[in-house]
């Protein structure tokens, strides 16, 4: 009988304790929920994306950088004192703080008054340094030979080339498997100039995300991410020659640049894939459309007399009597790129770009431009690599049932330096 | 007679009771309407800057229904009851003169509240003085009536002008809050500076106009309209068309000028799409007023607006990258200026205009007389 009573009492005590602990946890969970709800309203107002999961609060925001805040609250009761332990992970930097309340003062109103200000100030703190990079930037310097029909250039005319490449991709180190990306959460900017006093060439290419998603591979070892969405972009290629005796190939060109274009990709769908391991290091695809300005082969390789009979779509204001070689168009650009890692030191970038330009100026004209680039690179140090590029350009021009074709090769030797 | 006396006694008792009740109700009502305070004392420490005198003269703090007194050195004042004491004094830091305001008051539970903030000394800041004083007094009344911490939380959640917020506890383990620091913007944090942006875009177009007239020979070919109202009306009626200008002028020059319009708006607090609208506005201003003798150009407006936005955003991000990746030096500052001159211009203007001010809120545990003494000093 005595044993039965002892067992009964023991079970009762255990059950009571369990009930107390459970009800306390449940009680604190509801208090935390109220606290997190208040915090959630404040963060949402400041454009944070938030998730509440029990005692965990998760928030991230892209705002000129990526910021990820994870808050966990747990509680412990000893001698009528409730201790609320808060762990804050701010861009992987962890800090802890605990708040002790008398049991009688442990209510939602007090927690709101004392703990909410602590949580609020976290979002105002400067961004914590992150191990991963939201920017990658590189600069390159090299030499390139101008277009020639032969792969090995026969003319000595070349130019020093200076370039810069910046990719802003803060989602690269976000740990979420899937994220919605908003305007400006991805940007890439590539530009170069060739610095020869007699021949100059300018290029830039900008990709700007309007809306999209990022997916991270569940296999964390390869670190692969995919970004896809709607982008906007600009692309500009403009060579200028300021001496008369230069022809880029026999009789093809006099005065007018034989190929130049500007494309404003009003809307483009892009897919970007990046991986840290394996042979395939990167893959990207882009298809878009938008207004453009471009040249035509039909306005080159003609005499001054023939120029007078040229279509009025070719423009002239600043060349006196001579027309300039461009017309307004709508273009459909396509781009596919692939980067392979052959060994630890050798990477090969390949790219195919295609543009079709349709005149919007009342003439039956179009131009089709295809560019293929193969670019092996040898990594000399962690941040320095030697790069060789071969480009093949092909243009097919049509104007009022007149067809012309031409193709060029271009070689570039450059040293690339990864700034970060 | 006895009955009359008894009746008189009862009547007296009733009247006395009613009087006492009325007095009690009055006291209670008075406390409630005055929110526990008996008045507000404004004290200018320096008579040469009669900031609070102006506030007093213009009855700016009368909205709280409390008596407002004004004093300055040499003038005696008496504030023996519970009250809010506000002092103003001149402050000079880094060559910039400002007015330091201090609000002191006793709260419940033997606590005192001190709110300190400084605003640049500027005649144009009278509205800012008024608003910040009204907010501080409202905060003090709320704190006395209810609770300072709830008041701060309500202020934080309802305001769109708080740029920065920190809380201090009495120590690392404590749950007792000793103060707050708020950086308050004079304009909404998420909003932009419209007039400054418009001014900068206009200035850019004026510079463009000077350049246009310096290259008159190459521009006169396009002139079609007289600089008259009729000419302008005709230009509007004709509408835009694709122009025949130089390739690099059209797709490099216009895009760069668009990027200046865009970065002006972007560095004044506007988003990508909002800044793009400013680029459009800048382009329209140029096409219709800058080149008032020429036909407006369709291609210029498209490329200046969206090309300018995309190039401008790229330059914004590149300049941010430079700022974040390299230590501050002259070389870095020059590079940022070359990449994004409008950002540097606006950073400078922000630093000179006092576009934000810091409010320090201290929750102190002194005796009431100490606070009054401190305020008098």
Short mmCIF file of C-alpha atoms in Angstrom, two decimals, chain A residues 132-356:
data_model
loop_
_atom_site.label_atom_id
_atom_site.label_comp_id
_atom_site.label_asym_id
_atom_site.label_seq_id
_atom_site.Cartn_x
_atom_site.Cartn_y
_atom_site.Cartn_z
CA UNK A 132 31.12 35.71 -48.77
CA UNK A 133 31.17 38.43 -51.36
CA UNK A 134 28.13 40.28 -52.57
CA UNK A 135 30.27 42.04 -55.15
CA UNK A 136 32.76 40.39 -57.45
CA UNK A 137 34.87 42.74 -59.48
CA UNK A 138 37.72 42.32 -61.88
CA UNK A 139 39.76 44.56 -64.12
CA UNK A 140 41.74 43.58 -67.17
CA UNK A 141 44.40 45.08 -69.36
CA UNK A 142 45.50 43.68 -72.67
CA UNK A 143 46.06 44.06 -76.36
CA UNK A 144 43.69 43.29 -79.19
CA UNK A 145 43.84 43.11 -82.94
CA UNK A 146 40.99 44.54 -84.93
CA UNK A 147 38.64 42.62 -87.10
CA UNK A 148 40.19 40.73 -89.95
CA UNK A 149 38.93 38.00 -92.19
CA UNK A 150 41.85 35.85 -91.21
CA UNK A 151 42.29 34.40 -87.78
CA UNK A 152 45.95 35.42 -87.69
CA UNK A 153 45.85 39.20 -88.14
CA UNK A 154 47.79 40.53 -91.10
CA UNK A 155 47.76 44.16 -90.13
CA UNK A 156 49.83 45.64 -87.33
CA UNK A 157 47.02 47.85 -86.12
CA UNK A 158 46.08 46.87 -82.61
CA UNK A 159 45.19 48.62 -79.46
CA UNK A 160 45.64 48.63 -75.73
CA UNK A 161 42.43 47.50 -74.08
CA UNK A 162 41.25 48.34 -70.55
CA UNK A 163 38.18 46.73 -69.02
CA UNK A 164 36.18 46.37 -65.86
CA UNK A 165 33.61 43.83 -64.76
CA UNK A 166 31.36 44.10 -61.72
CA UNK A 167 28.72 41.64 -60.56
CA UNK A 168 26.50 42.55 -57.66
CA UNK A 169 24.81 39.40 -56.44
CA UNK A 170 24.08 39.46 -52.70
CA UNK A 171 21.82 36.41 -52.97
CA UNK A 172 24.97 34.34 -53.49
CA UNK A 173 25.42 33.85 -49.76
CA UNK A 174 21.84 33.69 -48.63
CA UNK A 175 21.14 30.31 -47.06
CA UNK A 176 17.48 30.01 -48.01
CA UNK A 177 16.73 27.36 -50.64
CA UNK A 178 14.34 29.65 -52.52
CA UNK A 179 14.02 33.40 -52.44
CA UNK A 180 12.01 35.97 -54.29
CA UNK A 181 14.31 38.66 -55.68
CA UNK A 182 13.14 42.20 -56.32
CA UNK A 183 14.28 45.06 -58.53
CA UNK A 184 18.01 45.66 -58.24
CA UNK A 185 18.86 42.45 -56.39
CA UNK A 186 21.19 41.44 -59.24
CA UNK A 187 23.28 43.65 -61.46
CA UNK A 188 26.21 43.04 -63.72
CA UNK A 189 28.19 45.74 -65.47
CA UNK A 190 30.89 45.06 -68.03
CA UNK A 191 32.77 47.75 -69.92
CA UNK A 192 35.97 48.23 -71.84
CA UNK A 193 37.68 50.85 -73.92
CA UNK A 194 40.52 50.37 -76.34
CA UNK A 195 42.93 53.21 -75.89
CA UNK A 196 44.52 53.83 -79.25
CA UNK A 197 44.68 57.44 -80.40
CA UNK A 198 43.78 56.45 -83.98
CA UNK A 199 41.22 53.78 -83.30
CA UNK A 200 38.93 53.65 -80.34
CA UNK A 201 36.41 51.10 -79.32
CA UNK A 202 33.87 51.34 -76.51
CA UNK A 203 31.67 48.62 -75.15
CA UNK A 204 29.42 48.14 -72.21
CA UNK A 205 26.83 45.57 -71.23
CA UNK A 206 24.50 45.98 -68.25
CA UNK A 207 22.09 43.40 -66.83
CA UNK A 208 19.64 44.63 -64.19
CA UNK A 209 17.14 42.38 -62.46
CA UNK A 210 13.54 43.56 -62.31
CA UNK A 211 11.99 40.53 -60.67
CA UNK A 212 13.07 36.93 -60.26
CA UNK A 213 13.81 34.01 -57.99
CA UNK A 214 16.92 32.44 -56.59
CA UNK A 215 17.20 28.74 -55.88
CA UNK A 216 20.01 27.15 -53.94
CA UNK A 217 20.96 23.53 -54.39
CA UNK A 218 20.13 21.25 -51.47
CA UNK A 219 23.61 19.78 -51.92
CA UNK A 220 25.61 22.34 -49.96
CA UNK A 221 29.01 21.01 -51.10
CA UNK A 222 28.77 22.35 -54.66
CA UNK A 223 27.21 25.68 -53.58
CA UNK A 224 25.22 25.99 -56.78
CA UNK A 225 22.65 28.71 -57.17
CA UNK A 226 20.23 29.52 -59.95
CA UNK A 227 18.80 32.95 -60.63
CA UNK A 228 16.07 33.38 -63.17
CA UNK A 229 13.75 36.23 -63.92
CA UNK A 230 12.95 39.32 -65.88
CA UNK A 231 15.88 41.65 -66.52
CA UNK A 232 16.43 44.95 -68.23
CA UNK A 233 19.68 45.71 -70.00
CA UNK A 234 21.81 47.92 -72.16
CA UNK A 235 24.43 46.89 -74.63
CA UNK A 236 26.67 49.20 -76.63
CA UNK A 237 29.43 48.53 -79.13
CA UNK A 238 31.03 51.42 -80.96
CA UNK A 239 34.33 51.47 -82.83
CA UNK A 240 35.67 54.76 -84.17
CA UNK A 241 38.51 55.29 -86.62
CA UNK A 242 39.93 58.73 -87.17
CA UNK A 243 42.33 58.20 -90.05
CA UNK A 244 41.56 57.72 -93.69
CA UNK A 245 44.02 55.13 -94.85
CA UNK A 246 42.86 52.47 -92.48
CA UNK A 247 40.57 49.81 -93.79
CA UNK A 248 39.54 46.97 -91.63
CA UNK A 249 39.56 44.68 -94.56
CA UNK A 250 39.98 45.18 -98.26
CA UNK A 251 37.45 47.64 -99.57
CA UNK A 252 34.94 46.86 -96.91
CA UNK A 253 35.14 49.98 -94.95
CA UNK A 254 35.84 53.62 -95.43
CA UNK A 255 35.11 56.15 -92.74
CA UNK A 256 31.98 54.48 -91.48
CA UNK A 257 32.25 51.92 -88.75
CA UNK A 258 31.26 48.72 -90.46
CA UNK A 259 29.55 47.41 -87.34
CA UNK A 260 28.15 49.31 -84.38
CA UNK A 261 25.06 48.83 -82.29
CA UNK A 262 23.20 49.90 -79.24
CA UNK A 263 20.45 47.74 -77.74
CA UNK A 264 18.15 48.71 -74.93
CA UNK A 265 16.79 45.38 -73.74
CA UNK A 266 13.50 46.65 -72.39
CA UNK A 267 12.60 43.19 -71.25
CA UNK A 268 14.68 40.03 -71.18
CA UNK A 269 14.38 36.65 -69.56
CA UNK A 270 17.65 35.46 -68.10
CA UNK A 271 18.82 32.32 -66.39
CA UNK A 272 22.08 32.35 -64.43
CA UNK A 273 23.66 29.26 -62.90
CA UNK A 274 26.80 29.30 -60.73
CA UNK A 275 28.62 26.46 -59.02
CA UNK A 276 31.78 26.15 -56.94
CA UNK A 277 32.71 22.59 -57.85
CA UNK A 278 32.69 20.35 -60.91
CA UNK A 279 33.45 20.89 -64.58
CA UNK A 280 30.53 23.21 -65.32
CA UNK A 281 31.22 26.38 -63.32
CA UNK A 282 28.66 28.69 -64.81
CA UNK A 283 25.92 28.76 -67.40
CA UNK A 284 23.71 31.61 -68.50
CA UNK A 285 21.01 32.23 -71.04
CA UNK A 286 19.31 35.44 -72.10
CA UNK A 287 16.53 36.24 -74.56
CA UNK A 288 15.10 39.72 -74.85
CA UNK A 289 13.81 42.46 -77.06
CA UNK A 290 13.80 46.23 -77.23
CA UNK A 291 14.57 49.33 -79.27
CA UNK A 292 18.01 49.58 -80.81
CA UNK A 293 20.27 51.48 -83.16
CA UNK A 294 22.58 49.57 -85.49
CA UNK A 295 24.68 49.72 -88.63
CA UNK A 296 24.27 47.92 -91.92
CA UNK A 297 26.81 46.54 -94.36
CA UNK A 298 24.69 48.09 -97.10
CA UNK A 299 25.97 51.51 -96.06
CA UNK A 300 29.62 50.53 -96.23
CA UNK A 301 31.97 49.91 -99.09
CA UNK A 302 30.24 52.44 -101.32
CA UNK A 303 31.46 55.53 -103.08
CA UNK A 304 30.41 59.05 -102.17
CA UNK A 305 28.26 59.16 -105.32
CA UNK A 306 26.46 56.02 -104.27
CA UNK A 307 25.83 57.53 -100.86
CA UNK A 308 23.42 60.02 -102.38
CA UNK A 309 21.23 57.13 -103.43
CA UNK A 310 21.35 55.49 -100.05
CA UNK A 311 18.20 54.88 -98.15
CA UNK A 312 17.19 57.89 -96.01
CA UNK A 313 17.18 55.69 -92.95
CA UNK A 314 20.95 56.16 -92.78
CA UNK A 315 21.63 59.21 -90.75
CA UNK A 316 23.74 62.27 -91.42
CA UNK A 317 23.97 65.45 -89.35
CA UNK A 318 27.46 65.62 -88.13
CA UNK A 319 29.39 64.28 -91.09
CA UNK A 320 28.68 67.14 -93.45
CA UNK A 321 27.56 65.59 -96.70
CA UNK A 322 28.44 62.09 -95.64
CA UNK A 323 25.90 59.87 -93.98
CA UNK A 324 26.46 57.92 -90.84
CA UNK A 325 25.90 54.25 -90.81
CA UNK A 326 23.03 53.61 -88.45
CA UNK A 327 19.28 53.18 -88.46
CA UNK A 328 16.68 52.80 -85.72
CA UNK A 329 15.41 49.31 -85.17
CA UNK A 330 13.85 46.80 -82.85
CA UNK A 331 16.12 43.96 -81.91
CA UNK A 332 15.87 40.48 -80.46
CA UNK A 333 19.13 39.57 -78.71
CA UNK A 334 19.96 36.04 -77.57
CA UNK A 335 22.92 34.98 -75.47
CA UNK A 336 24.23 31.67 -74.18
CA UNK A 337 27.37 31.37 -72.08
CA UNK A 338 29.16 28.42 -70.51
CA UNK A 339 32.24 28.33 -68.28
CA UNK A 340 34.11 25.08 -67.85
CA UNK A 341 36.79 24.29 -65.33
CA UNK A 342 39.18 21.88 -67.04
CA UNK A 343 41.78 21.77 -64.28
CA UNK A 344 42.39 23.74 -61.11
CA UNK A 345 44.27 26.31 -63.17
CA UNK A 346 42.53 26.30 -66.53
CA UNK A 347 39.08 27.68 -67.21
CA UNK A 348 37.42 28.03 -70.58
CA UNK A 349 34.63 30.54 -71.21
CA UNK A 350 32.48 30.13 -74.28
CA UNK A 351 29.73 32.41 -75.46
CA UNK A 352 27.37 32.77 -78.38
CA UNK A 353 25.52 36.03 -78.95
CA UNK A 354 23.00 36.63 -81.67
CA UNK A 355 21.11 39.81 -82.58
CA UNK A 356 18.51 40.43 -85.20
#
